[in-house]
Tab-separated table of C-alpha atoms in Angstrom:
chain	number	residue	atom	x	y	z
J	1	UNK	CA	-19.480	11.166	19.256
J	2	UNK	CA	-16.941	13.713	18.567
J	3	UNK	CA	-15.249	13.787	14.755
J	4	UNK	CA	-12.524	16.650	14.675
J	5	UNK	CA	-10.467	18.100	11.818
J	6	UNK	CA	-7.216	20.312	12.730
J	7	UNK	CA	-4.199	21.944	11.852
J	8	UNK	CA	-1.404	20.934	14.168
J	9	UNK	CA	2.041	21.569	12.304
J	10	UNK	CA	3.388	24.006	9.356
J	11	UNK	CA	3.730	22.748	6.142
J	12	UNK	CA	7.158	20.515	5.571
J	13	UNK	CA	9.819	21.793	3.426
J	14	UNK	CA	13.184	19.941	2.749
J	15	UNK	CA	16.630	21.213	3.875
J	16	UNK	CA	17.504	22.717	0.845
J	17	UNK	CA	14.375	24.814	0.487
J	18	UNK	CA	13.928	26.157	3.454
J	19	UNK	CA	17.621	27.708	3.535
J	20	UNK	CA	16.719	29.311	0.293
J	21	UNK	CA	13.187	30.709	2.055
J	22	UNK	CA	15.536	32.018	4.789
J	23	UNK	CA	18.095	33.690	2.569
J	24	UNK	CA	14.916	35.403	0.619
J	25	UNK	CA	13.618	36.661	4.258
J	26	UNK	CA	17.380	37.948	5.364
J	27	UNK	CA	18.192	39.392	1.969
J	28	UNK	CA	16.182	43.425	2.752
J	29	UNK	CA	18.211	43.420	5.745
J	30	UNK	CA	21.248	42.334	3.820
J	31	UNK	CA	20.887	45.290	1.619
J	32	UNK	CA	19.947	47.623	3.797
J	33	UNK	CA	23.466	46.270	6.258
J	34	UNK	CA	25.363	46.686	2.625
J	35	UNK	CA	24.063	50.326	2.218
J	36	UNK	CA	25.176	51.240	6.248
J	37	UNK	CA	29.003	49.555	4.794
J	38	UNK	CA	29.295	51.823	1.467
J	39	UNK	CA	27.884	54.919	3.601
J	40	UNK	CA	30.393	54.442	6.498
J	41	UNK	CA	33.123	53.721	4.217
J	42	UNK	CA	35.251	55.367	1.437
J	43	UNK	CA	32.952	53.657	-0.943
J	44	UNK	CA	30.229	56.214	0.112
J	45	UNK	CA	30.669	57.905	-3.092
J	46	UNK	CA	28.433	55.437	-4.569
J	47	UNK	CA	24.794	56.239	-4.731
J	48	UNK	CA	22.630	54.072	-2.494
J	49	UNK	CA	19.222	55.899	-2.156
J	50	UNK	CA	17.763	53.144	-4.401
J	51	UNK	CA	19.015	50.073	-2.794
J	52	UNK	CA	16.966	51.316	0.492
J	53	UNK	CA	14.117	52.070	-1.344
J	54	UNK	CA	13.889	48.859	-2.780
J	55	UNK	CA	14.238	47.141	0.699
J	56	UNK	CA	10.456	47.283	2.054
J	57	UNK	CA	9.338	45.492	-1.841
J	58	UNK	CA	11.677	42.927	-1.145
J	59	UNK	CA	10.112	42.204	2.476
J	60	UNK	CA	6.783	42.441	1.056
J	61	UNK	CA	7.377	39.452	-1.340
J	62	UNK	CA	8.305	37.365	1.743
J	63	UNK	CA	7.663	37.882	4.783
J	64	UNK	CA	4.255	39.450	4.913
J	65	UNK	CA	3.047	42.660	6.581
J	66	UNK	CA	4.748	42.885	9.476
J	67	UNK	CA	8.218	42.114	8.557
J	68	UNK	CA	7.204	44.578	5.286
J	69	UNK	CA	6.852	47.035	8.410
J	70	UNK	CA	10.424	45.795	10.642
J	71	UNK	CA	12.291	46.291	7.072
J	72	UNK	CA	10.642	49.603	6.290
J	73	UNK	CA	11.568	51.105	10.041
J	74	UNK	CA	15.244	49.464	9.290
J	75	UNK	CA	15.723	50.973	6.157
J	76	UNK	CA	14.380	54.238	7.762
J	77	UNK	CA	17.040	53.887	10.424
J	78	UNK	CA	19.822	53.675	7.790
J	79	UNK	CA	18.935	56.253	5.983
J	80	UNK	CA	18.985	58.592	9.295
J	81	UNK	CA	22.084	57.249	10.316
J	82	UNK	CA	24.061	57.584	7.109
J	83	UNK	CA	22.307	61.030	6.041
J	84	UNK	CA	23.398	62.283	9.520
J	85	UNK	CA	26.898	60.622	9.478
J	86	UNK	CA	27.846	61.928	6.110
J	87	UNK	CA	26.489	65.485	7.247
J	88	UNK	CA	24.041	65.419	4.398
J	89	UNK	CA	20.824	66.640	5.291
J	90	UNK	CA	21.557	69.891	3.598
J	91	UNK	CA	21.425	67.833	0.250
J	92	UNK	CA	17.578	67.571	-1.261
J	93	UNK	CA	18.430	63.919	-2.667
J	94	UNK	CA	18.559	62.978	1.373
J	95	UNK	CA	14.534	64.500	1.589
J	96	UNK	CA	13.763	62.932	-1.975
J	97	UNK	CA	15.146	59.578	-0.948
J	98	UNK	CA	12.685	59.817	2.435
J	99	UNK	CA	9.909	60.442	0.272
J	100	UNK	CA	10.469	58.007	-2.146
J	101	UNK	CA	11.455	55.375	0.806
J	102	UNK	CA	8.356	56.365	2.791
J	103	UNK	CA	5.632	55.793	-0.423
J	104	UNK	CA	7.304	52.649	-1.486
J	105	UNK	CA	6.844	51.281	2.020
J	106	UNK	CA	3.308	51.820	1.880
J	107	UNK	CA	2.335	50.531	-0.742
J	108	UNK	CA	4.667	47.583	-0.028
J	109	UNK	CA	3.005	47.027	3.489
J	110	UNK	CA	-0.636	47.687	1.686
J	111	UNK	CA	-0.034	45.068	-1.151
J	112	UNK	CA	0.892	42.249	1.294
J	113	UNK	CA	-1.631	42.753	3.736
J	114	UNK	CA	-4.239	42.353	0.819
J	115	UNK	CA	-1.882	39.171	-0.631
J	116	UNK	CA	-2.051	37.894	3.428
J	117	UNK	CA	-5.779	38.344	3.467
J	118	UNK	CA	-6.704	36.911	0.029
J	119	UNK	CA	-4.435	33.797	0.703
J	120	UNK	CA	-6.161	33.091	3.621
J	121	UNK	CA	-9.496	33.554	2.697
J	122	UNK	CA	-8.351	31.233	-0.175
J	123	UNK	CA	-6.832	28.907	2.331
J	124	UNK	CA	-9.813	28.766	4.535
J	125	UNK	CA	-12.217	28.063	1.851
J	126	UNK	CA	-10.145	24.724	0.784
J	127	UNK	CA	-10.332	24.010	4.107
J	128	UNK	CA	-13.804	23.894	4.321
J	129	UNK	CA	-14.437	21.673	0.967
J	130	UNK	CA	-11.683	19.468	2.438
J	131	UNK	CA	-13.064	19.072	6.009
J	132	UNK	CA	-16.950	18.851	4.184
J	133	UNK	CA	-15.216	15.920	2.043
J	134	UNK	CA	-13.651	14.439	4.875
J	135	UNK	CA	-17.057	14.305	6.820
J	136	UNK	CA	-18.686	12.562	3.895
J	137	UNK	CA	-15.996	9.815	3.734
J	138	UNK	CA	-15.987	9.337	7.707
J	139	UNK	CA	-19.545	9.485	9.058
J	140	UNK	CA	-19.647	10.521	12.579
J	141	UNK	CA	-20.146	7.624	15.433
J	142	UNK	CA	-23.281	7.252	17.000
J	143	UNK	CA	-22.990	8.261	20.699
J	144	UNK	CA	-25.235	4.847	21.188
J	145	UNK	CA	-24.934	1.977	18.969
J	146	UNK	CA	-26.345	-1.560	20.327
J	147	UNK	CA	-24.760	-2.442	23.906
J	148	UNK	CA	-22.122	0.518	23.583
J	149	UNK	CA	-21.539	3.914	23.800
J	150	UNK	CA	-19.037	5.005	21.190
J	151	UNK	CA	-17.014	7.788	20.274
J	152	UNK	CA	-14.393	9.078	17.280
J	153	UNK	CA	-12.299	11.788	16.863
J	154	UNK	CA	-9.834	12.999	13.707
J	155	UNK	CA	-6.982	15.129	13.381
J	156	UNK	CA	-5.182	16.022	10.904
J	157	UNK	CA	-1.492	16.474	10.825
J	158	UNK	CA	-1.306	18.827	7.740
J	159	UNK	CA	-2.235	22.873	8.087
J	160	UNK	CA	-3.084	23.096	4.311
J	161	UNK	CA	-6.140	21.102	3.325
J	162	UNK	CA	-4.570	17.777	2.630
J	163	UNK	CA	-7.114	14.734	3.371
J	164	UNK	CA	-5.547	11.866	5.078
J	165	UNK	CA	-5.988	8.169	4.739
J	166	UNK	CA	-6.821	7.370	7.642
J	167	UNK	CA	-10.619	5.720	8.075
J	168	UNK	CA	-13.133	4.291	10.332
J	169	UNK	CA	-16.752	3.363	10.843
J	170	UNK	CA	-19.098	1.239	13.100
J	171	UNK	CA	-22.922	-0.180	11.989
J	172	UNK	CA	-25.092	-2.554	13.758
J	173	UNK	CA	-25.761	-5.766	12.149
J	174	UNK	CA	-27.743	-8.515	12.834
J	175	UNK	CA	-24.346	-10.306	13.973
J	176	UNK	CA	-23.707	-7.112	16.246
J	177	UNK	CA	-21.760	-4.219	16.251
J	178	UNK	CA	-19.143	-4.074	13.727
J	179	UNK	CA	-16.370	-1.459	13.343
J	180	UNK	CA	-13.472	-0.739	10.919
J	181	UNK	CA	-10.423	1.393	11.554
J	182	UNK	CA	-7.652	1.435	9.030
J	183	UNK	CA	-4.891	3.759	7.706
J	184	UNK	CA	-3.765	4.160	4.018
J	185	UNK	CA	-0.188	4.595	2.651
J	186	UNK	CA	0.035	7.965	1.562
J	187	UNK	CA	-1.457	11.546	1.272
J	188	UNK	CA	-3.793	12.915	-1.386
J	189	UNK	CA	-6.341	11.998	-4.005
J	190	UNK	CA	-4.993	8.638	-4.484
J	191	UNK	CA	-4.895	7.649	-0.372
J	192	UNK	CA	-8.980	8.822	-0.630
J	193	UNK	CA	-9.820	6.980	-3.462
J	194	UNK	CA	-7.979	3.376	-1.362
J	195	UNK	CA	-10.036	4.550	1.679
J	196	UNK	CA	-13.317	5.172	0.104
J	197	UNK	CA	-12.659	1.689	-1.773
J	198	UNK	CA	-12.072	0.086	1.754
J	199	UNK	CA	-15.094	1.634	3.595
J	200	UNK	CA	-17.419	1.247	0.633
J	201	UNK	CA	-16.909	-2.350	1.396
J	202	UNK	CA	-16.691	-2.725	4.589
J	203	UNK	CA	-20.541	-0.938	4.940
J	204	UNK	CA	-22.127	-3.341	2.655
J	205	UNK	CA	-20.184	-6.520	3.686
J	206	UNK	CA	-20.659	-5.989	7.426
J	207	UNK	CA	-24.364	-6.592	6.969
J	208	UNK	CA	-24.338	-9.781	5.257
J	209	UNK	CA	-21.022	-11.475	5.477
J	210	UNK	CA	-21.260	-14.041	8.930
J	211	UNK	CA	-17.343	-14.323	9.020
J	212	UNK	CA	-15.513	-11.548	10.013
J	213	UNK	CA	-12.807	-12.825	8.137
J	214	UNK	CA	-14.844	-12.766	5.244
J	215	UNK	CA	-15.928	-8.994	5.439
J	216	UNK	CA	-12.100	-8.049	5.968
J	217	UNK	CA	-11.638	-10.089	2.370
J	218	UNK	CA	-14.013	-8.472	0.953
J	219	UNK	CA	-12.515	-5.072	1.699
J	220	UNK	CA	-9.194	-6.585	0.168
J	221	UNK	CA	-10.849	-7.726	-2.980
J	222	UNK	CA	-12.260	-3.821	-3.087
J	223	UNK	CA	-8.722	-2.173	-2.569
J	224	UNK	CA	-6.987	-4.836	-5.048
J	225	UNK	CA	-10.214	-3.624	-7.457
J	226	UNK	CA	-9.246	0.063	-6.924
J	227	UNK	CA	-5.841	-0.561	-7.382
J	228	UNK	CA	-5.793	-2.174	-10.676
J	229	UNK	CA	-8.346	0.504	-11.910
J	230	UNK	CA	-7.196	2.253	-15.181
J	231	UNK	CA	-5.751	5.505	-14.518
J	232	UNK	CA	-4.383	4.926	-10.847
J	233	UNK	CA	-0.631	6.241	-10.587
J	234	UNK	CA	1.700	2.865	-11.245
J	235	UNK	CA	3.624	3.974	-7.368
J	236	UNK	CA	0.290	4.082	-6.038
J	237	UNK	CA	-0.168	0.314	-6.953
J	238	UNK	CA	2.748	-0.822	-5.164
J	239	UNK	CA	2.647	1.061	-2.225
J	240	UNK	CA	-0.742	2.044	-1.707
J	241	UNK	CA	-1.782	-0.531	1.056
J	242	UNK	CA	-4.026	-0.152	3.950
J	243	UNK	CA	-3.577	-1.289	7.611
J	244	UNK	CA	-7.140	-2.219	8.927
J	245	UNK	CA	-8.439	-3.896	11.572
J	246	UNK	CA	-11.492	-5.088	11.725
J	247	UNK	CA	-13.792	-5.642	15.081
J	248	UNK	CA	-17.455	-7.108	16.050
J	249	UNK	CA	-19.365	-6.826	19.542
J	250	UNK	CA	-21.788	-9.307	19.586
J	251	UNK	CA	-24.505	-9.647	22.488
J	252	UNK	CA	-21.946	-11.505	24.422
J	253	UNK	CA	-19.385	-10.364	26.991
J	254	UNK	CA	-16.754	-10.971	24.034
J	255	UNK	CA	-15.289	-8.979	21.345
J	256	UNK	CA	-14.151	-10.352	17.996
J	257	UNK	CA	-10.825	-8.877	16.069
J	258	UNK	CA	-9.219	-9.686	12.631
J	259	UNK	CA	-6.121	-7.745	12.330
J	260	UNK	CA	-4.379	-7.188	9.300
J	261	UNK	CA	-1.379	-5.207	10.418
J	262	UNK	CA	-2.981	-2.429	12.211
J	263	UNK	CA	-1.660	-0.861	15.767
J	264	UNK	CA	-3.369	-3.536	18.486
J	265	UNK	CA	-6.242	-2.036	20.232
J	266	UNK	CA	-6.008	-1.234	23.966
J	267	UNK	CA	-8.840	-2.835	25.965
J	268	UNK	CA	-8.822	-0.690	29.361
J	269	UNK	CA	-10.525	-3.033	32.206
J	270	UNK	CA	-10.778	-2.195	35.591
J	271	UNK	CA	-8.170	0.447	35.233
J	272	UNK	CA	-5.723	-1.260	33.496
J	273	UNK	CA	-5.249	-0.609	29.424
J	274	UNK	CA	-3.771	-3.930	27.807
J	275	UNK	CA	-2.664	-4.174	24.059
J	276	UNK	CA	-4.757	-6.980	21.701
J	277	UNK	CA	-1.621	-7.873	20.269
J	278	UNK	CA	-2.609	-10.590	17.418
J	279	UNK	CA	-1.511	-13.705	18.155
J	280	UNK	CA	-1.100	-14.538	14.186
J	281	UNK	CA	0.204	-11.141	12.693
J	282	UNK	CA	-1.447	-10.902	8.808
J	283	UNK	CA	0.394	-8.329	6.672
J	284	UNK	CA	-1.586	-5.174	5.614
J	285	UNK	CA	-3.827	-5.004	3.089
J	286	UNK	CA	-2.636	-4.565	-0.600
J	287	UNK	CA	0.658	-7.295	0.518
J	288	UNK	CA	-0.382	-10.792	0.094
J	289	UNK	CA	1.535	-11.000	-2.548
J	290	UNK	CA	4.776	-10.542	-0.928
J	291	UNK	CA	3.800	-13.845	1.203
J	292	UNK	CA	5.603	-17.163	0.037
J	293	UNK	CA	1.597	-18.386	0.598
J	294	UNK	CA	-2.002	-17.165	0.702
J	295	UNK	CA	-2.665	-15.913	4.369
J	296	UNK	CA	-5.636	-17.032	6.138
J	297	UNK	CA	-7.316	-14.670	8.086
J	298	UNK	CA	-8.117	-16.004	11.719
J	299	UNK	CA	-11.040	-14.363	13.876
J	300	UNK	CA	-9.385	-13.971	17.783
J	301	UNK	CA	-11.636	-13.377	20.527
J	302	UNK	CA	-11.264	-11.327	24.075
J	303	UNK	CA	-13.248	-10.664	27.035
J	304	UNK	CA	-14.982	-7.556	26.770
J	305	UNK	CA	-17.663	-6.563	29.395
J	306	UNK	CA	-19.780	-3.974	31.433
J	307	UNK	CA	-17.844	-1.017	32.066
J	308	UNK	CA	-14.958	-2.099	29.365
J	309	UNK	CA	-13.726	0.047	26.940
J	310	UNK	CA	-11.589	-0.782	23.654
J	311	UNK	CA	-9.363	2.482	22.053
J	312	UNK	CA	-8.800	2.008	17.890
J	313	UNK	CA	-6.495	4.081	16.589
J	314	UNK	CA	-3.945	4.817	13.876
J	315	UNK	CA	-0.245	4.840	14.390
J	316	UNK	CA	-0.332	8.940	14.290
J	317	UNK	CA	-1.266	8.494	18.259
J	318	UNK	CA	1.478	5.835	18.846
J	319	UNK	CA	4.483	8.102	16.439
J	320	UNK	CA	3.941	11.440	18.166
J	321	UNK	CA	7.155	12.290	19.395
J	322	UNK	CA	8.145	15.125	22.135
J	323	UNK	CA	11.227	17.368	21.641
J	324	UNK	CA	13.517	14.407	22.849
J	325	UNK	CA	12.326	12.280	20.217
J	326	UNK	CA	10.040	9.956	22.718
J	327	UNK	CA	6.975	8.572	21.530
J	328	UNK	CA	3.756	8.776	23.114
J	329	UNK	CA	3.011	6.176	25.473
J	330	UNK	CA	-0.241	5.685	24.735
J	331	UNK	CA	-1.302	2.552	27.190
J	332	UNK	CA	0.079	5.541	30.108
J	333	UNK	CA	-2.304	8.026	28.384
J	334	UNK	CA	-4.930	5.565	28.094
J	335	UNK	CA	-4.940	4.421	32.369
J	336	UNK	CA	-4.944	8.170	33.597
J	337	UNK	CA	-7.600	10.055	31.314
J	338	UNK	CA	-10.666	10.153	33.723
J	339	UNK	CA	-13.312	11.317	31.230
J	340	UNK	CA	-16.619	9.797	31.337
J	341	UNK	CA	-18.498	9.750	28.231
J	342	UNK	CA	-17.013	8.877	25.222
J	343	UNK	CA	-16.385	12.163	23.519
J	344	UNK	CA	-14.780	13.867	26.996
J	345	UNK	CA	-12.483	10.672	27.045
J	346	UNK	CA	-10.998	11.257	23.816
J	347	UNK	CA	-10.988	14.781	24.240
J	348	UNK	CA	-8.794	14.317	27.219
J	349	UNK	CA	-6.851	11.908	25.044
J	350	UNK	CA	-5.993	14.609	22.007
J	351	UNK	CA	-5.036	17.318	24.933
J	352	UNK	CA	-2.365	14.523	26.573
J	353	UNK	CA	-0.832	13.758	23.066
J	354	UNK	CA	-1.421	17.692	22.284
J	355	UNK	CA	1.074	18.116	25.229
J	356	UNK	CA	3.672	15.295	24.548
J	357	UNK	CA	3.920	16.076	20.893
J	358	UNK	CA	3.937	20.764	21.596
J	359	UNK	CA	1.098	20.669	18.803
J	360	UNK	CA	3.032	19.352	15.961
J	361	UNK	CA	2.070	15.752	14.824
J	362	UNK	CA	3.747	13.731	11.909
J	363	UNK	CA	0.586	11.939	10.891
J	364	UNK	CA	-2.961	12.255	10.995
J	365	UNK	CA	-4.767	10.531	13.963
J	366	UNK	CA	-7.931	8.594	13.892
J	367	UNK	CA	-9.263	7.415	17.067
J	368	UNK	CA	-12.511	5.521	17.712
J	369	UNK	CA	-13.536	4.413	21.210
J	370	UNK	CA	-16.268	1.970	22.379
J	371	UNK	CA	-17.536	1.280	26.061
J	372	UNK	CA	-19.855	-1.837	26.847
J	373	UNK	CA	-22.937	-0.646	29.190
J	374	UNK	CA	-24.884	-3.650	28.441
């Protein structure tokens, strides 16, 4: 078993703000370019001394320690350039703006180390409540469970300490081995609380519902429970539905899938990965209601034997895109890793999608893999 929690892209920002983020970071240089204009110039009768002293304070509010440091050696260029230009260095202003240029600086670079430092410190501790919370909603995979070997692996798309949707978990039953994977609409408190609704089901119906179908409907009548809950955000109640998919491995050579607009597994036999495509699709959880009529859930079985292994996953695997825009091909990914256990396979997996997508995925991935040796 492998369960993994990581950082892969920079935090999103729209259009708009991030041009105002990079007009903040240009603006010291701006000043200190303005200051090289009005010294060259006939406007050098103005007074500039405090516009380049105020350049380094600027950086420091921005763009951290080191491009404190790049605008501090700028604005120490200009001030050389400009004192010697202007033939000035017999004037003790030139030597008091230095001074004043050179302390300022300091304490600039000083102040936003210790801001850098205490953010991240900050940072890492949020981390570690969210990845400790994570672990508590998604218990790791047994390396051994019944006939299989098994493995799981997360990752999250976000570099601040946002907890995903996604889900997954696999008991043994007295009907066999039963797993759940499944990805919630949405980000944030509200995305947990559907999740935890979901597996908390799931965990007590896979012991003593018979049907699968009835253990997914169970986990519907949990999420429609959380839904309608007083206090839940009115958005969240209309788009806060779950793709899950639902799978049992009974002692024969057979596995059983209800699908409820998930990503189809990929059964890899004999070399060759193949997608369980449904062959009557059932909307997500959360949607019935948008259906003219009721859907009835329909179990669909598939061969699954010794040496046979079945990939879930969550459509974070399948949406990675490359810098061309291409997604991952996953069934591709899926024939050529060569690891052996579980865990190594999926490890090979995440450094495949790691190099299609450059490190920078657009959702979280969830991944759970399971390899018949009996």
């Amino acid at each position: 078993m492998r369960s993994v929690i990581r950082s892969s892209v920079r935090p999103r920002v729209d259009g708009h703000h991030r041009v105002l983020w990079v007009l903040a970071q240009c603006l010291p240089f701006a000043i200190a370019v303005l200051v090289v204009v009005i010294e060259l110039t006939p406007l050098h009768v103005m007074y500039t001394g405090p516009l380049l002293t105020a350049t380094p304070a600027l950086a420091a509010v921005t763009m951290g320690p080191r491009g404190t440091v790049a605008a501090a050696c700028f604005a120490l260029v200009v001030s050389v350039i400009t004192a010697t230009y202007n033939q000035a260095w017999q004037n003790q202003q030139v030597y008091t703006n230095l001074l004043a240029l050179a302390l300022v600086s300091a304490a600039s670079i000083t102040t936003s180390s210790a801001a850098r430092t205490r953010s991240e410190n900050e940072l890492n501790q949020i981390r570690r409540i969210a990845v400790a919370a994570q672990e508590v909603l998604l218990r790791p995979v047994p390396d051994r469970i019944g006939p299989l070997r098994a493995g799981s692996m997360y990752v999250a798309a976000e570099t601040g300490a946002q907890i995903g949707g996604d889900l997954y978990e696999a008991v043994q039953t007295r009907f066999g081995v039963r797993l759940i994977i499944g990805d919630v609409r949405g980000k944030g408190l509200p995305a947990v609380r559907a999740a935890a609704a979901v597996l908390g089901a799931f965990r007590e119906a896979a012991h003593y519902q018979e049907n699968l179908v009835d253990v997914m409907e169970h986990c519907a009548a949990a999420l429609e429970r959380e839904r309608l809950s007083p206090g839940v955000d009115p958005d969240a109640r209309v788009e806060g539905f779950v793709t899950a998919l639902v799978a049992q491995v009974p002692q024969g050579p057979v596995v059983e899938i209800v699908n409820r607009g998930h990503p189809p597994p990929l059964m890899l036999h004999h070399g060759r990965a193949e997608a369980l495509i449904p062959g009557c699709p059932l909307p997500p959880l959360g949607l019935d209601e948008l259906l003219p009529e009721p859907s009835e859930g329909k179990t669909e079985s598939y061969p699954f034997v010794r040496g046979d292994r079945l990939l879930l996953h969550t459509d974070g695997v399948i949406e990675a895109r490359n810098s061309d825009g291409d997604f991952f091909v996953l069934p591709d990914a899926f024939e050529a890793v060569r690891g052996d256990a579980p865990g190594e396979f999926l490890d090979e997996l995440h450094q495949a999608l790691t190099r299609h997508s450059a490190g920078c995925l657009a959702d979280d991935v969830a991944m759970v893999i399971i390899e018949r040796v009996e």
